[in-house]
GROMACS .gro file of N, CA and C in nm:
model
  333
    1MET      N    1  -0.302   0.729   1.209
    1MET     CA    2  -0.416   0.815   1.180
    1MET      C    3  -0.438   0.909   1.299
    2SER      N    4  -0.452   1.036   1.271
    2SER     CA    5  -0.470   1.132   1.379
    2SER      C    6  -0.618   1.149   1.413
    3CYS      N    7  -0.640   1.191   1.533
    3CYS     CA    8  -0.775   1.219   1.583
    3CYS      C    9  -0.817   1.357   1.535
    4PRO      N   10  -0.942   1.374   1.490
    4PRO     CA   11  -0.987   1.507   1.448
    4PRO      C   12  -0.970   1.615   1.556
    5LEU      N   13  -0.969   1.574   1.681
    5LEU     CA   14  -0.945   1.671   1.789
    5LEU      C   15  -0.809   1.739   1.771
    6ALA      N   16  -0.712   1.668   1.718
    6ALA     CA   17  -0.578   1.723   1.700
    6ALA      C   18  -0.574   1.836   1.598
    7GLU      N   19  -0.675   1.843   1.514
    7GLU     CA   20  -0.682   1.947   1.412
    7GLU      C   21  -0.746   2.076   1.464
    8ARG      N   22  -0.806   2.069   1.581
    8ARG     CA   23  -0.870   2.188   1.639
    8ARG      C   24  -0.766   2.278   1.704
    9GLU      N   25  -0.804   2.403   1.721
    9GLU     CA   26  -0.717   2.498   1.791
    9GLU      C   27  -0.732   2.475   1.941
   10CYS      N   28  -0.621   2.478   2.011
   10CYS     CA   29  -0.621   2.461   2.156
   10CYS      C   30  -0.635   2.600   2.219
   11VAL      N   31  -0.758   2.637   2.253
   11VAL     CA   32  -0.785   2.769   2.309
   11VAL      C   33  -0.787   2.757   2.461
   12PRO      N   34  -0.691   2.821   2.529
   12PRO     CA   35  -0.687   2.811   2.674
   12PRO      C   36  -0.816   2.863   2.738
   13CYS      N   37  -0.863   2.790   2.838
   13CYS     CA   38  -0.983   2.830   2.911
   13CYS      C   39  -0.947   2.947   3.003
   14ARG      N   40  -1.029   3.048   3.002
   14ARG     CA   41  -1.004   3.167   3.085
   14ARG      C   42  -1.074   3.158   3.221
   15GLY      N   43  -1.144   3.048   3.244
   15GLY     CA   44  -1.217   3.032   3.368
   15GLY      C   45  -1.360   3.081   3.353
   16GLY      N   46  -1.436   3.069   3.459
   16GLY     CA   47  -1.574   3.116   3.457
   16GLY      C   48  -1.672   3.022   3.390
   17VAL      N   49  -1.626   2.903   3.352
   17VAL     CA   50  -1.714   2.803   3.293
   17VAL      C   51  -1.704   2.676   3.376
   18PRO      N   52  -1.810   2.596   3.377
   18PRO     CA   53  -1.802   2.472   3.454
   18PRO      C   54  -1.717   2.368   3.381
   19PRO      N   55  -1.655   2.277   3.456
   19PRO     CA   56  -1.581   2.168   3.393
   19PRO      C   57  -1.676   2.078   3.313
   20LEU      N   58  -1.623   2.014   3.211
   20LEU     CA   59  -1.703   1.919   3.134
   20LEU      C   60  -1.740   1.801   3.222
   21GLU      N   61  -1.857   1.746   3.195
   21GLU     CA   62  -1.901   1.628   3.269
   21GLU      C   63  -2.003   1.552   3.186
   22GLY      N   64  -2.046   1.440   3.238
   22GLY     CA   65  -2.153   1.362   3.176
   22GLY      C   66  -2.124   1.320   3.033
   23GLU      N   67  -2.227   1.327   2.951
   23GLU     CA   68  -2.219   1.279   2.814
   23GLU      C   69  -2.118   1.357   2.731
   24THR      N   70  -2.106   1.486   2.754
   24THR     CA   71  -2.008   1.567   2.679
   24THR      C   72  -1.867   1.516   2.706
   25LEU      N   73  -1.835   1.491   2.831
   25LEU     CA   74  -1.704   1.439   2.868
   25LEU      C   75  -1.683   1.301   2.807
   26ARG      N   76  -1.781   1.213   2.818
   26ARG     CA   77  -1.768   1.077   2.765
   26ARG      C   78  -1.750   1.077   2.614
   27ALA      N   79  -1.822   1.165   2.544
   27ALA     CA   80  -1.811   1.172   2.398
   27ALA      C   81  -1.671   1.218   2.355
   28LEU      N   82  -1.618   1.319   2.422
   28LEU     CA   83  -1.484   1.367   2.389
   28LEU      C   84  -1.378   1.262   2.423
   29LEU      N   85  -1.395   1.190   2.532
   29LEU     CA   86  -1.301   1.085   2.569
   29LEU      C   87  -1.304   0.972   2.466
   30ALA      N   88  -1.423   0.937   2.419
   30ALA     CA   89  -1.435   0.834   2.315
   30ALA      C   90  -1.370   0.880   2.186
   31GLU      N   91  -1.388   1.007   2.151
   31GLU     CA   92  -1.326   1.061   2.030
   31GLU      C   93  -1.174   1.062   2.043
   32LEU      N   94  -1.124   1.094   2.160
   32LEU     CA   95  -0.980   1.098   2.184
   32LEU      C   96  -0.921   0.957   2.178
   33GLY      N   97  -0.982   0.863   2.251
   33GLY     CA   98  -0.936   0.724   2.249
   33GLY      C   99  -0.788   0.709   2.279
   34ASN      N  100  -0.725   0.612   2.213
   34ASN     CA  101  -0.579   0.589   2.220
   34ASN      C  102  -0.522   0.575   2.360
   35GLY      N  103  -0.597   0.517   2.452
   35GLY     CA  104  -0.542   0.490   2.584
   35GLY      C  105  -0.554   0.601   2.687
   36TRP      N  106  -0.613   0.713   2.650
   36TRP     CA  107  -0.634   0.820   2.748
   36TRP      C  108  -0.746   0.779   2.843
   37GLU      N  109  -0.729   0.811   2.970
   37GLU     CA  110  -0.830   0.785   3.072
   37GLU      C  111  -0.866   0.915   3.141
   38ALA      N  112  -0.984   0.917   3.201
   38ALA     CA  113  -1.030   1.035   3.276
   38ALA      C  114  -1.072   0.992   3.416
   39PRO      N  115  -0.974   0.968   3.505
   39PRO     CA  116  -1.007   0.926   3.640
   39PRO      C  117  -1.098   1.027   3.710
   40GLU      N  118  -1.209   0.978   3.757
   40GLU     CA  119  -1.308   1.061   3.828
   40GLU      C  120  -1.357   1.178   3.744
   41GLY      N  121  -1.328   1.178   3.614
   41GLY     CA  122  -1.373   1.285   3.526
   41GLY      C  123  -1.308   1.420   3.552
   42LYS      N  124  -1.197   1.420   3.625
   42LYS     CA  125  -1.134   1.546   3.667
   42LYS      C  126  -1.009   1.582   3.587
   43ARG      N  127  -0.948   1.481   3.522
   43ARG     CA  128  -0.825   1.504   3.447
   43ARG      C  129  -0.811   1.395   3.341
   44LEU      N  130  -0.726   1.420   3.243
   44LEU     CA  131  -0.691   1.319   3.144
   44LEU      C  132  -0.551   1.269   3.176
   45GLU      N  133  -0.531   1.139   3.163
   45GLU     CA  134  -0.396   1.089   3.182
   45GLU      C  135  -0.369   0.969   3.092
   46LYS      N  136  -0.242   0.958   3.056
   46LYS     CA  137  -0.199   0.848   2.970
   46LYS      C  138  -0.053   0.817   2.998
   47GLU      N  139  -0.024   0.687   3.000
   47GLU     CA  140   0.114   0.642   3.015
   47GLU      C  141   0.168   0.604   2.877
   48PHE      N  142   0.284   0.657   2.844
   48PHE     CA  143   0.351   0.629   2.718
   48PHE      C  144   0.474   0.542   2.749
   49LYS      N  145   0.494   0.434   2.672
   49LYS     CA  146   0.605   0.341   2.693
   49LYS      C  147   0.716   0.368   2.593
   50PHE      N  148   0.841   0.352   2.639
   50PHE     CA  149   0.959   0.376   2.556
   50PHE      C  150   1.064   0.269   2.583
   51PRO      N  151   1.161   0.255   2.493
   51PRO     CA  152   1.267   0.155   2.514
   51PRO      C  153   1.355   0.185   2.635
   52GLY      N  154   1.370   0.312   2.670
   52GLY     CA  155   1.456   0.348   2.782
   52GLY      C  156   1.429   0.488   2.833
   53PHE      N  157   1.511   0.530   2.927
   53PHE     CA  158   1.491   0.659   2.992
   53PHE      C  159   1.511   0.776   2.897
   54ARG      N  160   1.614   0.770   2.814
   54ARG     CA  161   1.642   0.882   2.724
   54ARG      C  162   1.527   0.910   2.629
   55GLU      N  163   1.465   0.805   2.578
   55GLU     CA  164   1.351   0.822   2.487
   55GLU      C  165   1.233   0.885   2.560
   56ALA      N  166   1.210   0.841   2.684
   56ALA     CA  167   1.101   0.899   2.763
   56ALA      C  168   1.128   1.046   2.792
   57LEU      N  169   1.253   1.078   2.823
   57LEU     CA  170   1.290   1.216   2.851
   57LEU      C  171   1.277   1.304   2.727
   58ALA      N  172   1.317   1.251   2.611
   58ALA     CA  173   1.304   1.326   2.486
   58ALA      C  174   1.157   1.352   2.454
   59PHE      N  175   1.072   1.254   2.480
   59PHE     CA  176   0.928   1.271   2.460
   59PHE      C  177   0.875   1.382   2.552
   60ALA      N  178   0.914   1.378   2.679
   60ALA     CA  179   0.869   1.481   2.774
   60ALA      C  180   0.913   1.619   2.729
   61ASP      N  181   1.033   1.630   2.673
   61ASP     CA  182   1.081   1.758   2.623
   61ASP      C  183   0.994   1.808   2.507
   62ARG      N  184   0.957   1.718   2.418
   62ARG     CA  185   0.872   1.757   2.305
   62ARG      C  186   0.732   1.797   2.352
   63VAL      N  187   0.680   1.726   2.453
   63VAL     CA  188   0.550   1.765   2.510
   63VAL      C  189   0.562   1.903   2.573
   64GLY      N  190   0.673   1.929   2.640
   64GLY     CA  191   0.696   2.061   2.700
   64GLY      C  192   0.699   2.172   2.596
   65GLU      N  193   0.763   2.147   2.483
   65GLU     CA  194   0.766   2.246   2.375
   65GLU      C  195   0.625   2.272   2.323
   66LEU      N  196   0.548   2.165   2.304
   66LEU     CA  197   0.409   2.179   2.260
   66LEU      C  198   0.330   2.261   2.362
   67ALA      N  199   0.347   2.228   2.489
   67ALA     CA  200   0.275   2.296   2.596
   67ALA      C  201   0.305   2.445   2.599
   68ASP      N  202   0.431   2.480   2.588
   68ASP     CA  203   0.467   2.622   2.588
   68ASP      C  204   0.407   2.693   2.468
   69GLY      N  205   0.409   2.628   2.353
   69GLY     CA  206   0.354   2.689   2.232
   69GLY      C  207   0.205   2.712   2.239
   70LEU      N  208   0.135   2.625   2.313
   70LEU     CA  209  -0.012   2.634   2.322
   70LEU      C  210  -0.058   2.699   2.453
   71ASN      N  211   0.036   2.731   2.541
   71ASN     CA  212   0.004   2.787   2.672
   71ASN      C  213  -0.093   2.697   2.749
   72HIS      N  214  -0.062   2.567   2.745
   72HIS     CA  215  -0.145   2.467   2.813
   72HIS      C  216  -0.049   2.365   2.872
   73HIS      N  217  -0.031   2.367   3.002
   73HIS     CA  218   0.081   2.297   3.064
   73HIS      C  219   0.038   2.177   3.148
   74PRO      N  220   0.071   2.056   3.102
   74PRO     CA  221   0.036   1.935   3.175
   74PRO      C  222   0.139   1.902   3.284
   75ASP      N  223   0.106   1.806   3.366
   75ASP     CA  224   0.204   1.744   3.454
   75ASP      C  225   0.265   1.629   3.375
   76ILE      N  226   0.397   1.617   3.377
   76ILE     CA  227   0.466   1.510   3.307
   76ILE      C  228   0.558   1.440   3.407
   77THR      N  229   0.543   1.310   3.420
   77THR     CA  230   0.629   1.231   3.506
   77THR      C  231   0.711   1.139   3.417
   78VAL      N  232   0.842   1.142   3.434
   78VAL     CA  233   0.932   1.059   3.354
   78VAL      C  234   0.998   0.957   3.445
   79ALA      N  235   0.997   0.832   3.402
   79ALA     CA  236   1.064   0.724   3.473
   79ALA      C  237   1.129   0.633   3.369
   80TRP      N  238   1.199   0.532   3.415
   80TRP     CA  239   1.263   0.439   3.323
   80TRP      C  240   1.159   0.382   3.226
   81SER      N  241   1.178   0.405   3.100
   81SER     CA  242   1.100   0.350   2.989
   81SER      C  243   0.954   0.396   2.983
   82ARG      N  244   0.921   0.503   3.055
   82ARG     CA  245   0.782   0.551   3.046
   82ARG      C  246   0.773   0.698   3.082
   83ALA      N  247   0.666   0.758   3.035
   83ALA     CA  248   0.630   0.896   3.072
   83ALA      C  249   0.479   0.899   3.089
   84VAL      N  250   0.434   0.968   3.191
   84VAL     CA  251   0.291   0.983   3.216
   84VAL      C  252   0.257   1.131   3.199
   85VAL      N  253   0.156   1.157   3.117
   85VAL     CA  254   0.109   1.293   3.094
   85VAL      C  255  -0.029   1.307   3.158
   86VAL      N  256  -0.045   1.411   3.240
   86VAL     CA  257  -0.172   1.439   3.307
   86VAL      C  258  -0.213   1.581   3.271
   87VAL      N  259  -0.336   1.595   3.221
   87VAL     CA  260  -0.384   1.724   3.171
   87VAL      C  261  -0.517   1.759   3.237
   88TRP      N  262  -0.531   1.883   3.279
   88TRP     CA  263  -0.660   1.937   3.322
   88TRP      C  264  -0.650   2.088   3.319
   89THR      N  265  -0.763   2.154   3.330
   89THR     CA  266  -0.765   2.300   3.329
   89THR      C  267  -0.769   2.349   3.473
   90HIS      N  268  -0.659   2.403   3.516
   90HIS     CA  269  -0.644   2.445   3.656
   90HIS      C  270  -0.748   2.550   3.696
   91LYS      N  271  -0.779   2.642   3.605
   91LYS     CA  272  -0.870   2.753   3.639
   91LYS      C  273  -1.012   2.707   3.671
   92ILE      N  274  -1.050   2.589   3.622
   92ILE     CA  275  -1.186   2.542   3.649
   92ILE      C  276  -1.186   2.413   3.732
   93GLY      N  277  -1.068   2.365   3.767
   93GLY     CA  278  -1.058   2.246   3.851
   93GLY      C  279  -1.112   2.121   3.787
   94GLY      N  280  -1.103   2.112   3.656
   94GLY     CA  281  -1.154   1.996   3.584
   94GLY      C  282  -1.115   2.003   3.438
   95LEU      N  283  -1.196   1.939   3.356
   95LEU     CA  284  -1.164   1.928   3.213
   95LEU      C  285  -1.239   2.028   3.127
   96SER      N  286  -1.168   2.083   3.030
   96SER     CA  287  -1.228   2.168   2.927
   96SER      C  288  -1.197   2.105   2.792
   97GLU      N  289  -1.260   2.154   2.686
   97GLU     CA  290  -1.232   2.099   2.553
   97GLU      C  291  -1.084   2.114   2.518
   98ALA      N  292  -1.021   2.221   2.563
   98ALA     CA  293  -0.879   2.243   2.535
   98ALA      C  294  -0.793   2.127   2.585
   99ASP      N  295  -0.832   2.063   2.694
   99ASP     CA  296  -0.756   1.950   2.746
   99ASP      C  297  -0.757   1.833   2.647
  100PHE      N  298  -0.872   1.808   2.587
  100PHE     CA  299  -0.884   1.699   2.490
  100PHE      C  300  -0.808   1.731   2.363
  101VAL      N  301  -0.813   1.856   2.320
  101VAL     CA  302  -0.738   1.898   2.201
  101VAL      C  303  -0.589   1.883   2.228
  102PHE      N  304  -0.545   1.928   2.344
  102PHE     CA  305  -0.403   1.915   2.379
  102PHE      C  306  -0.361   1.768   2.382
  103ALA      N  307  -0.441   1.683   2.444
  103ALA     CA  308  -0.408   1.541   2.453
  103ALA      C  309  -0.395   1.479   2.314
  104ALA      N  310  -0.485   1.515   2.223
  104ALA     CA  311  -0.477   1.463   2.086
  104ALA      C  312  -0.349   1.509   2.018
  105LYS      N  313  -0.307   1.631   2.046
  105LYS     CA  314  -0.183   1.683   1.987
  105LYS      C  315  -0.061   1.612   2.048
  106VAL      N  316  -0.068   1.574   2.174
  106VAL     CA  317   0.040   1.496   2.236
  106VAL      C  318   0.054   1.362   2.163
  107ASP      N  319  -0.058   1.299   2.131
  107ASP     CA  320  -0.052   1.172   2.059
  107ASP      C  321   0.019   1.185   1.924
  108LEU      N  322   0.008   1.301   1.861
  108LEU     CA  323   0.075   1.321   1.731
  108LEU      C  324   0.227   1.316   1.745
  109ILE      N  325   0.278   1.348   1.861
  109ILE     CA  326   0.423   1.347   1.883
  109ILE      C  327   0.481   1.208   1.861
  110ILE      N  328   0.407   1.105   1.898
  110ILE     CA  329   0.460   0.970   1.886
  110ILE      C  330   0.402   0.892   1.768
  111SER      N  331   0.315   0.955   1.692
  111SER     CA  332   0.255   0.881   1.579
  111SER      C  333   0.339   0.891   1.454
   0.00000   0.00000   0.00000
């Protein structure tokens, strides 16, 4: 089952707005669910597990294709049997709604 956030358009933040915080951030994180965390409320991150390195690398490639298509580029770390995706809006130094939408779309890749 997909998260309703995944159905929203991922509109890149142009800057000039404050990062999400407080109840707004907590509500979006709860809606996103599925193992995503927001350390210090500054970024979203999730570790994805795979049978081996090739599967993790293939996942990272698909996330990269998604990122290029949406003009929203996460940090992706690939290691044996896992990939970690970290998302935040660089222009505001924190989280925007687009980060949550992007994260939900990443989850669709493996669902």
